[in-house]
Amino acid sequence: MNKRVDTAQTSGKQLQPPLTGAMALLDRFPFLVLGVVLVGAFASSTSAPLGGLFVVDGLGEAPWKISVAAIIKVVVTLLTNRYYGHAIDRGVPVRRLLLISITCFTIGMGIIGTFQVYWVYAGIASVLIGVGSGALSVVYSFGRLFAEQTGRDVKKFNSWLRMQTSLGWMVGPAISLSVYGAFGFTAIYFAIAGLGAAWLLFCFCVVPSAFKTHHPGSITPGQKVPFNRGLVLACIPVYLISTGHVLFLTAMPLYFTTGLGLAPAAAGFELTVKCFVEVIAIYASAGVIHRIGERRGLMIAASCAVLFFALVYHAQTLLHVLALGALDGLYYGLFAAIGMTFVQNFARHRPGMATSYYISTLFVGGLTGNLLMGTIANWYSFHATVAVSGFIVAIGGLVLLVIGDAPAEEAPPQQA
């Protein structure tokens, strides 16, 4: 997190006055910015594994109703991300958007814990949680703008931001499932609402009330935003790799038990190894980017992913699965750390829009992977889901071969 000042990374800072007040404090203690992401990742990840269980086991509804609620959440999240991206680039203070999303998340969790009825869950809580999911795009935009305004290496700071997400997800789902197993749905959803309230308070105290974009070209009144073809193309490989990852991740527990005949705990062990290596890969990704660039770094991630899917397709023992978990973590860690910077670089002066595109792409990829898993497993086999995952990621790698690198950053305008 040490500063590394260079022209390419500090163009935003050159347009800013000297840091004072809250920004000077964050510049001195940047772990507070990372804490906003870590606390948010932990809070949001605790709810992730509960949706399907709540609908089927808690409410006694048919499994297909899980998809209905999931689609509502994703659609609302996509619309929220689009609005937030343009709002950030228009100069709307970041804290305002962040507090709106976290409040919706907290209220949504409280509603689920109070009114355990499916239509309330799908029609009200899912909408609120969808708005709450927009916080992820906002905190990543906040992190990039903070790095630029304080003269930090954006690539390295993005890696640190993404690492906090992985750390939160390493412990959040396991804790939430343990609390659910011991105390039930009501207790866990109220506990998550409490975490949301703590996240809200933390953001209120840490994020400066007036913090906003420093890119003057992005807030010109009445300016028409041109279509950014490069940004859209950059999202295609991210979408494909994300789809392949979620497709396998969703099928993995059943693939290991029914396809390979392993114990149910095998999936948990694999995820533990994966997450551990993933954090290391994210930490090392900044060096990879500086040496070979974002696009080539993503090509390496896609190549490792194809190798992983090919090998896990032929795995037979728990030892094989654990060894391959390291390769799983390596490819996804590189992808997670590099993907955001890769997409953002196609719209450097509109970081809000670029980050919203990136996050929305991940959500759509996740939804596609979930829908594909049920279809492929139902009509073919869980082995087929692994093969299709590898095929989809391979297509993503091929797309990276032809789309080209992001355009070079323009020099900052000279001050009179």
Short mmCIF file of C-alpha atoms in Angstrom, two decimals:
data_model
loop_
_atom_site.label_atom_id
_atom_site.label_comp_id
_atom_site.label_asym_id
_atom_site.label_seq_id
_atom_site.Cartn_x
_atom_site.Cartn_y
_atom_site.Cartn_z
CA MET A 1 0.00 0.00 0.00
CA ASN A 2 3.04 2.27 -0.05
CA LYS A 3 2.83 5.17 -2.44
CA ARG A 4 4.50 4.90 -5.80
CA VAL A 5 4.20 8.19 -7.62
CA ASP A 6 4.41 8.22 -11.41
CA THR A 7 2.85 10.24 -14.18
CA ALA A 8 0.55 7.48 -15.38
CA GLN A 9 -0.99 6.91 -12.01
CA THR A 10 -1.15 10.43 -10.56
CA SER A 11 -2.78 12.43 -13.29
CA GLY A 12 -5.85 12.75 -11.08
CA LYS A 13 -3.78 13.91 -8.15
CA GLN A 14 -2.20 16.69 -10.21
CA LEU A 15 -5.65 18.21 -10.59
CA GLN A 16 -6.34 18.16 -6.84
CA PRO A 17 -5.42 20.64 -4.10
CA PRO A 18 -3.27 19.42 -1.19
CA LEU A 19 -5.00 16.80 0.94
CA THR A 20 -6.64 18.09 4.09
CA GLY A 21 -9.07 16.91 6.74
CA ALA A 22 -10.61 13.48 6.24
CA MET A 23 -8.66 12.78 3.05
CA ALA A 24 -5.36 13.51 4.78
CA LEU A 25 -6.36 11.06 7.51
CA LEU A 26 -7.22 8.34 4.96
CA ASP A 27 -3.97 9.05 3.13
CA ARG A 28 -2.12 8.36 6.36
CA PHE A 29 -4.24 5.32 7.29
CA PRO A 30 -5.27 3.69 3.97
CA PHE A 31 -6.28 0.49 5.77
CA LEU A 32 -9.51 2.32 6.64
CA VAL A 33 -10.42 2.40 2.93
CA LEU A 34 -9.62 -1.31 2.68
CA GLY A 35 -11.72 -1.84 5.80
CA VAL A 36 -14.79 -0.46 4.03
CA VAL A 37 -14.43 -3.24 1.46
CA LEU A 38 -13.55 -5.95 4.00
CA VAL A 39 -16.47 -5.24 6.33
CA GLY A 40 -18.82 -5.05 3.35
CA ALA A 41 -17.54 -8.29 1.84
CA PHE A 42 -17.95 -10.08 5.15
CA ALA A 43 -21.47 -8.74 5.70
CA SER A 44 -22.73 -9.46 2.18
CA SER A 45 -21.04 -12.89 1.94
CA THR A 46 -22.87 -14.12 5.04
CA SER A 47 -26.18 -13.92 3.17
CA ALA A 48 -24.94 -15.57 -0.05
CA PRO A 49 -25.27 -19.27 0.89
CA LEU A 50 -28.62 -18.88 2.63
CA GLY A 51 -30.98 -17.97 -0.22
CA GLY A 52 -31.58 -21.43 -1.60
CA LEU A 53 -31.76 -23.01 1.85
CA PHE A 54 -34.24 -20.38 3.00
CA VAL A 55 -36.58 -20.85 0.05
CA VAL A 56 -36.56 -24.67 0.09
CA ASP A 57 -35.95 -25.62 3.73
CA GLY A 58 -37.21 -22.51 5.50
CA LEU A 59 -40.29 -21.70 3.42
CA GLY A 60 -40.97 -25.14 1.90
CA GLU A 61 -41.16 -23.76 -1.64
CA ALA A 62 -40.19 -25.45 -4.92
CA PRO A 63 -36.50 -25.14 -5.96
CA TRP A 64 -37.38 -23.23 -9.16
CA LYS A 65 -38.52 -20.32 -7.03
CA ILE A 66 -34.89 -19.80 -6.02
CA SER A 67 -34.16 -18.73 -9.60
CA VAL A 68 -37.08 -16.28 -9.64
CA ALA A 69 -35.75 -14.44 -6.60
CA ALA A 70 -32.19 -14.58 -7.97
CA ILE A 71 -33.26 -13.05 -11.29
CA ILE A 72 -35.05 -10.21 -9.50
CA LYS A 73 -31.94 -9.47 -7.44
CA VAL A 74 -29.64 -9.46 -10.48
CA VAL A 75 -31.93 -7.24 -12.58
CA VAL A 76 -32.24 -4.70 -9.75
CA THR A 77 -28.48 -4.83 -9.19
CA LEU A 78 -27.75 -4.19 -12.87
CA LEU A 79 -30.07 -1.16 -12.90
CA THR A 80 -28.57 0.11 -9.65
CA ASN A 81 -25.01 -0.27 -10.93
CA ARG A 82 -25.87 1.60 -14.11
CA TYR A 83 -27.38 4.49 -12.17
CA TYR A 84 -24.55 4.58 -9.63
CA GLY A 85 -21.86 4.53 -12.33
CA HIS A 86 -23.28 7.59 -14.07
CA ALA A 87 -23.96 9.29 -10.74
CA ILE A 88 -20.35 8.89 -9.59
CA ASP A 89 -19.06 10.26 -12.89
CA ARG A 90 -21.45 13.24 -12.60
CA GLY A 91 -19.85 14.15 -9.29
CA VAL A 92 -22.41 12.75 -6.85
CA PRO A 93 -20.67 12.17 -3.48
CA VAL A 94 -19.73 8.54 -3.04
CA ARG A 95 -20.86 8.30 0.58
CA ARG A 96 -24.44 9.19 -0.31
CA LEU A 97 -24.73 6.26 -2.74
CA LEU A 98 -22.96 3.89 -0.38
CA LEU A 99 -25.21 4.66 2.58
CA ILE A 100 -28.34 4.20 0.43
CA SER A 101 -27.23 0.72 -0.65
CA ILE A 102 -26.15 -0.43 2.79
CA THR A 103 -29.39 0.81 4.33
CA CYS A 104 -31.39 -1.18 1.76
CA PHE A 105 -29.28 -4.28 2.46
CA THR A 106 -29.81 -3.97 6.22
CA ILE A 107 -33.56 -3.42 5.91
CA GLY A 108 -33.83 -6.36 3.48
CA MET A 109 -32.15 -8.71 5.94
CA GLY A 110 -34.42 -7.51 8.74
CA ILE A 111 -37.52 -8.05 6.58
CA ILE A 112 -36.51 -11.64 5.78
CA GLY A 113 -35.97 -12.38 9.45
CA THR A 114 -39.33 -10.85 10.39
CA PHE A 115 -41.66 -11.87 7.55
CA GLN A 116 -40.80 -15.38 6.44
CA VAL A 117 -43.15 -15.45 3.46
CA TYR A 118 -42.00 -16.17 -0.08
CA TRP A 119 -43.68 -13.24 -1.85
CA VAL A 120 -42.19 -10.86 0.71
CA TYR A 121 -38.77 -12.42 0.16
CA ALA A 122 -38.96 -12.31 -3.65
CA GLY A 123 -40.97 -9.14 -4.16
CA ILE A 124 -39.63 -6.85 -1.43
CA ALA A 125 -36.47 -8.20 0.19
CA SER A 126 -34.90 -9.25 -3.13
CA VAL A 127 -35.38 -5.74 -4.51
CA LEU A 128 -33.78 -4.19 -1.43
CA ILE A 129 -30.89 -6.67 -1.53
CA GLY A 130 -30.44 -5.93 -5.24
CA VAL A 131 -30.03 -2.24 -4.45
CA GLY A 132 -27.71 -3.21 -1.60
CA SER A 133 -25.51 -5.17 -3.99
CA GLY A 134 -24.78 -1.89 -5.77
CA ALA A 135 -22.50 -1.05 -2.84
CA LEU A 136 -19.81 -3.31 -4.32
CA SER A 137 -19.49 -1.14 -7.42
CA VAL A 138 -19.40 2.01 -5.28
CA VAL A 139 -16.66 0.82 -2.91
CA TYR A 140 -14.46 -0.27 -5.81
CA SER A 141 -14.95 3.13 -7.49
CA PHE A 142 -14.17 4.79 -4.16
CA GLY A 143 -10.98 2.76 -3.87
CA ARG A 144 -9.74 3.63 -7.35
CA LEU A 145 -10.53 7.34 -6.99
CA PHE A 146 -8.83 7.36 -3.58
CA ALA A 147 -5.72 5.72 -5.06
CA GLU A 148 -5.58 8.29 -7.85
CA GLN A 149 -6.18 11.27 -5.58
CA THR A 150 -3.47 10.20 -3.13
CA GLY A 151 -0.87 9.25 -5.76
CA ARG A 152 -0.96 5.51 -5.15
CA ASP A 153 -0.29 2.80 -7.69
CA VAL A 154 -3.81 2.05 -8.96
CA LYS A 155 -3.00 -1.49 -10.08
CA LYS A 156 -1.55 -2.42 -6.71
CA PHE A 157 -4.31 -0.74 -4.72
CA ASN A 158 -6.98 -2.46 -6.82
CA SER A 159 -5.31 -5.75 -5.91
CA TRP A 160 -5.51 -4.86 -2.22
CA LEU A 161 -9.17 -3.94 -2.64
CA ARG A 162 -9.95 -7.25 -4.33
CA MET A 163 -8.00 -9.11 -1.64
CA GLN A 164 -10.35 -7.75 1.03
CA THR A 165 -13.29 -9.23 -0.87
CA SER A 166 -11.62 -12.64 -0.92
CA LEU A 167 -10.78 -12.44 2.78
CA GLY A 168 -14.37 -11.57 3.63
CA TRP A 169 -15.68 -14.46 1.55
CA MET A 170 -13.23 -16.88 3.16
CA VAL A 171 -15.01 -16.65 6.51
CA GLY A 172 -18.45 -15.10 5.92
CA PRO A 173 -20.34 -18.07 4.40
CA ALA A 174 -18.87 -20.58 6.85
CA ILE A 175 -19.86 -18.47 9.85
CA SER A 176 -23.37 -17.80 8.55
CA LEU A 177 -24.02 -21.49 7.87
CA SER A 178 -22.74 -22.37 11.35
CA VAL A 179 -25.03 -19.81 13.00
CA TYR A 180 -27.96 -21.00 10.88
CA GLY A 181 -27.29 -24.61 11.86
CA ALA A 182 -27.26 -23.73 15.54
CA PHE A 183 -30.01 -21.07 15.79
CA GLY A 184 -32.11 -21.09 12.61
CA PHE A 185 -33.03 -18.58 9.92
CA THR A 186 -34.51 -15.88 12.13
CA ALA A 187 -31.36 -15.53 14.22
CA ILE A 188 -28.95 -15.51 11.28
CA TYR A 189 -30.90 -12.93 9.27
CA PHE A 190 -31.16 -10.60 12.23
CA ALA A 191 -27.45 -11.12 12.86
CA ILE A 192 -26.71 -10.17 9.24
CA ALA A 193 -28.89 -7.09 9.64
CA GLY A 194 -26.74 -6.20 12.63
CA LEU A 195 -23.61 -6.59 10.50
CA GLY A 196 -25.22 -4.32 7.91
CA ALA A 197 -25.82 -1.68 10.57
CA ALA A 198 -22.18 -1.92 11.68
CA TRP A 199 -21.05 -1.57 8.04
CA LEU A 200 -23.30 1.47 7.65
CA LEU A 201 -21.81 3.14 10.72
CA PHE A 202 -18.26 2.32 9.63
CA CYS A 203 -18.79 3.84 6.19
CA PHE A 204 -20.44 6.92 7.69
CA CYS A 205 -17.36 7.48 9.84
CA VAL A 206 -14.69 6.63 7.24
CA VAL A 207 -15.90 7.84 3.83
CA PRO A 208 -15.63 11.65 3.56
CA SER A 209 -19.03 13.25 2.97
CA ALA A 210 -17.80 15.36 0.04
CA PHE A 211 -15.62 12.71 -1.63
CA LYS A 212 -16.33 12.52 -5.37
CA THR A 213 -14.67 12.09 -8.74
CA HIS A 214 -11.79 14.38 -9.66
CA HIS A 215 -12.04 13.82 -13.42
CA PRO A 216 -13.35 17.15 -14.74
CA GLY A 217 -14.36 15.76 -18.13
CA SER A 218 -16.80 13.32 -16.56
CA ILE A 219 -19.03 15.94 -14.92
CA THR A 220 -19.56 18.45 -17.75
CA PRO A 221 -23.26 19.44 -17.58
CA GLY A 222 -25.31 18.19 -20.52
CA GLN A 223 -22.40 16.25 -22.01
CA LYS A 224 -23.49 13.30 -24.15
CA VAL A 225 -21.64 10.13 -23.21
CA PRO A 226 -20.23 8.51 -26.37
CA PHE A 227 -20.55 4.78 -26.87
CA ASN A 228 -17.39 3.10 -25.57
CA ARG A 229 -16.89 0.08 -27.82
CA GLY A 230 -13.62 -0.89 -26.15
CA LEU A 231 -15.23 -0.98 -22.71
CA VAL A 232 -17.99 -3.29 -23.91
CA LEU A 233 -15.49 -5.59 -25.64
CA ALA A 234 -13.34 -5.71 -22.49
CA CYS A 235 -16.34 -7.02 -20.54
CA ILE A 236 -16.80 -10.02 -22.87
CA PRO A 237 -13.84 -12.14 -21.63
CA VAL A 238 -14.65 -11.13 -18.04
CA TYR A 239 -18.22 -12.37 -18.57
CA LEU A 240 -17.06 -15.67 -20.10
CA ILE A 241 -14.48 -16.43 -17.41
CA SER A 242 -16.95 -15.48 -14.68
CA THR A 243 -19.62 -17.72 -16.22
CA GLY A 244 -17.27 -20.71 -16.39
CA HIS A 245 -16.15 -20.15 -12.81
CA VAL A 246 -19.65 -19.92 -11.36
CA LEU A 247 -20.88 -22.86 -13.45
CA PHE A 248 -18.22 -25.11 -11.91
CA LEU A 249 -18.52 -23.59 -8.43
CA THR A 250 -22.26 -24.24 -8.37
CA ALA A 251 -21.88 -27.82 -9.57
CA MET A 252 -18.76 -28.63 -7.55
CA PRO A 253 -20.31 -30.09 -4.36
CA LEU A 254 -22.52 -32.49 -6.32
CA TYR A 255 -19.78 -33.21 -8.86
CA PHE A 256 -17.41 -34.30 -6.10
CA THR A 257 -20.01 -36.46 -4.32
CA THR A 258 -21.97 -38.00 -7.21
CA GLY A 259 -19.40 -37.79 -10.00
CA LEU A 260 -16.22 -38.67 -8.10
CA GLY A 261 -17.72 -40.50 -5.11
CA LEU A 262 -15.96 -38.30 -2.56
CA ALA A 263 -17.22 -37.28 0.89
CA PRO A 264 -19.41 -34.15 1.11
CA ALA A 265 -16.60 -32.35 2.93
CA ALA A 266 -14.39 -32.52 -0.18
CA ALA A 267 -15.92 -29.36 -1.63
CA GLY A 268 -15.25 -27.46 1.59
CA PHE A 269 -11.62 -28.61 1.67
CA GLU A 270 -11.14 -27.60 -1.96
CA LEU A 271 -12.58 -24.15 -1.30
CA THR A 272 -10.28 -23.68 1.68
CA VAL A 273 -7.21 -24.41 -0.42
CA LYS A 274 -8.56 -22.31 -3.27
CA CYS A 275 -9.24 -19.24 -1.12
CA PHE A 276 -5.82 -19.45 0.54
CA VAL A 277 -3.98 -19.54 -2.79
CA GLU A 278 -6.37 -16.96 -4.25
CA VAL A 279 -5.30 -14.36 -1.70
CA ILE A 280 -1.62 -15.02 -2.51
CA ALA A 281 -2.31 -14.75 -6.24
CA ILE A 282 -4.15 -11.45 -5.77
CA TYR A 283 -1.22 -10.08 -3.76
CA ALA A 284 1.22 -11.08 -6.49
CA SER A 285 -0.93 -9.82 -9.36
CA ALA A 286 0.40 -6.25 -9.25
CA GLY A 287 3.85 -7.51 -10.20
CA VAL A 288 2.34 -9.58 -13.01
CA ILE A 289 0.52 -6.54 -14.40
CA HIS A 290 3.62 -4.34 -14.35
CA ARG A 291 5.64 -6.96 -16.21
CA ILE A 292 3.23 -8.16 -18.89
CA GLY A 293 0.10 -5.98 -18.73
CA GLU A 294 -3.51 -6.66 -17.79
CA ARG A 295 -4.60 -8.40 -21.00
CA ARG A 296 -1.73 -10.89 -21.00
CA GLY A 297 -2.27 -11.43 -17.27
CA LEU A 298 -5.88 -12.38 -17.94
CA MET A 299 -4.72 -14.71 -20.73
CA ILE A 300 -2.49 -16.49 -18.21
CA ALA A 301 -5.45 -16.75 -15.82
CA ALA A 302 -7.66 -18.21 -18.58
CA SER A 303 -4.93 -20.71 -19.54
CA CYS A 304 -4.57 -21.85 -15.92
CA ALA A 305 -8.36 -22.17 -15.70
CA VAL A 306 -8.57 -24.38 -18.80
CA LEU A 307 -5.78 -26.56 -17.39
CA PHE A 308 -7.61 -26.78 -14.06
CA PHE A 309 -10.90 -27.87 -15.63
CA ALA A 310 -9.12 -30.43 -17.82
CA LEU A 311 -7.35 -31.95 -14.81
CA VAL A 312 -10.30 -31.86 -12.39
CA TYR A 313 -12.40 -33.61 -15.04
CA HIS A 314 -10.07 -36.61 -14.61
CA ALA A 315 -9.60 -36.31 -10.83
CA GLN A 316 -10.30 -39.42 -8.79
CA THR A 317 -9.17 -38.91 -5.19
CA LEU A 318 -9.38 -36.25 -2.49
CA LEU A 319 -5.63 -35.69 -2.85
CA HIS A 320 -6.14 -34.83 -6.52
CA VAL A 321 -8.91 -32.41 -5.62
CA LEU A 322 -6.85 -30.64 -2.94
CA ALA A 323 -3.82 -30.31 -5.22
CA LEU A 324 -6.00 -28.89 -7.98
CA GLY A 325 -7.58 -26.48 -5.51
CA ALA A 326 -4.29 -24.57 -5.58
CA LEU A 327 -4.56 -24.21 -9.37
CA ASP A 328 -8.18 -23.15 -8.96
CA GLY A 329 -7.14 -20.42 -6.55
CA LEU A 330 -4.25 -19.32 -8.78
CA TYR A 331 -6.36 -18.73 -11.86
CA TYR A 332 -9.26 -17.09 -10.05
CA GLY A 333 -6.99 -14.91 -7.91
CA LEU A 334 -5.29 -13.55 -11.03
CA PHE A 335 -8.64 -13.06 -12.75
CA ALA A 336 -10.23 -11.34 -9.77
CA ALA A 337 -7.31 -8.96 -9.23
CA ILE A 338 -6.58 -8.08 -12.86
CA GLY A 339 -10.10 -8.08 -14.34
CA MET A 340 -11.27 -4.89 -12.64
CA THR A 341 -8.20 -2.86 -13.65
CA PHE A 342 -8.39 -4.26 -17.18
CA VAL A 343 -11.98 -3.06 -17.61
CA GLN A 344 -11.43 0.27 -15.84
CA ASN A 345 -8.54 1.15 -18.15
CA PHE A 346 -10.90 1.35 -21.11
CA ALA A 347 -12.65 4.32 -19.45
CA ARG A 348 -10.03 5.85 -17.15
CA HIS A 349 -11.79 9.19 -16.82
CA ARG A 350 -15.16 7.57 -16.11
CA PRO A 351 -14.24 5.15 -13.29
CA GLY A 352 -17.79 5.01 -11.98
CA MET A 353 -19.20 3.80 -15.28
CA ALA A 354 -16.29 1.41 -15.91
CA THR A 355 -16.56 -0.16 -12.45
CA SER A 356 -20.34 -0.53 -12.78
CA TYR A 357 -19.81 -2.33 -16.11
CA TYR A 358 -17.31 -4.67 -14.46
CA ILE A 359 -19.51 -5.50 -11.47
CA SER A 360 -22.60 -5.91 -13.65
CA THR A 361 -20.66 -8.28 -15.90
CA LEU A 362 -19.76 -10.43 -12.90
CA PHE A 363 -23.39 -10.56 -11.77
CA VAL A 364 -24.64 -11.53 -15.24
CA GLY A 365 -21.91 -14.15 -15.53
CA GLY A 366 -22.91 -15.55 -12.15
CA LEU A 367 -26.56 -15.73 -13.13
CA THR A 368 -25.68 -17.41 -16.44
CA GLY A 369 -23.49 -19.96 -14.68
CA ASN A 370 -26.23 -20.82 -12.21
CA LEU A 371 -28.82 -21.29 -14.95
CA LEU A 372 -26.47 -23.37 -17.09
CA MET A 373 -25.58 -25.66 -14.20
CA GLY A 374 -29.14 -26.85 -13.70
CA THR A 375 -29.71 -27.35 -17.40
CA ILE A 376 -26.48 -29.20 -18.16
CA ALA A 377 -26.58 -31.37 -15.04
CA ASN A 378 -30.21 -32.28 -15.68
CA TRP A 379 -29.79 -33.23 -19.35
CA TYR A 380 -26.25 -34.62 -19.29
CA SER A 381 -24.10 -35.04 -16.15
CA PHE A 382 -22.02 -33.18 -13.62
CA HIS A 383 -18.92 -34.21 -15.57
CA ALA A 384 -20.41 -32.30 -18.49
CA THR A 385 -20.62 -29.13 -16.38
CA VAL A 386 -16.85 -29.29 -15.86
CA ALA A 387 -16.20 -29.73 -19.58
CA VAL A 388 -18.52 -26.84 -20.48
CA SER A 389 -16.88 -24.63 -17.84
CA GLY A 390 -13.50 -25.20 -19.44
CA PHE A 391 -14.90 -24.58 -22.91
CA ILE A 392 -16.49 -21.26 -21.93
CA VAL A 393 -13.30 -20.03 -20.25
CA ALA A 394 -11.26 -21.10 -23.29
CA ILE A 395 -13.49 -18.91 -25.48
CA GLY A 396 -12.80 -16.04 -23.06
CA GLY A 397 -9.07 -16.58 -23.52
CA LEU A 398 -9.45 -16.51 -27.30
CA VAL A 399 -11.39 -13.24 -27.11
CA LEU A 400 -8.49 -11.73 -25.17
CA LEU A 401 -6.23 -12.58 -28.11
CA VAL A 402 -8.14 -10.36 -30.50
CA ILE A 403 -9.56 -7.39 -28.57
CA GLY A 404 -6.25 -5.61 -27.92
CA ASP A 405 -4.97 -3.62 -24.97
CA ALA A 406 -6.58 -0.55 -23.47
CA PRO A 407 -5.58 2.79 -25.06
CA ALA A 408 -2.74 4.65 -23.41
CA GLU A 409 -3.73 7.19 -20.78
CA GLU A 410 -3.94 10.74 -22.05
CA ALA A 411 -1.64 13.28 -20.50
CA PRO A 412 -3.38 15.56 -17.97
CA PRO A 413 -4.24 19.06 -19.17
CA GLN A 414 -1.78 21.79 -18.31
CA GLN A 415 -2.82 24.25 -15.63
CA ALA A 416 -2.81 27.97 -16.47
#
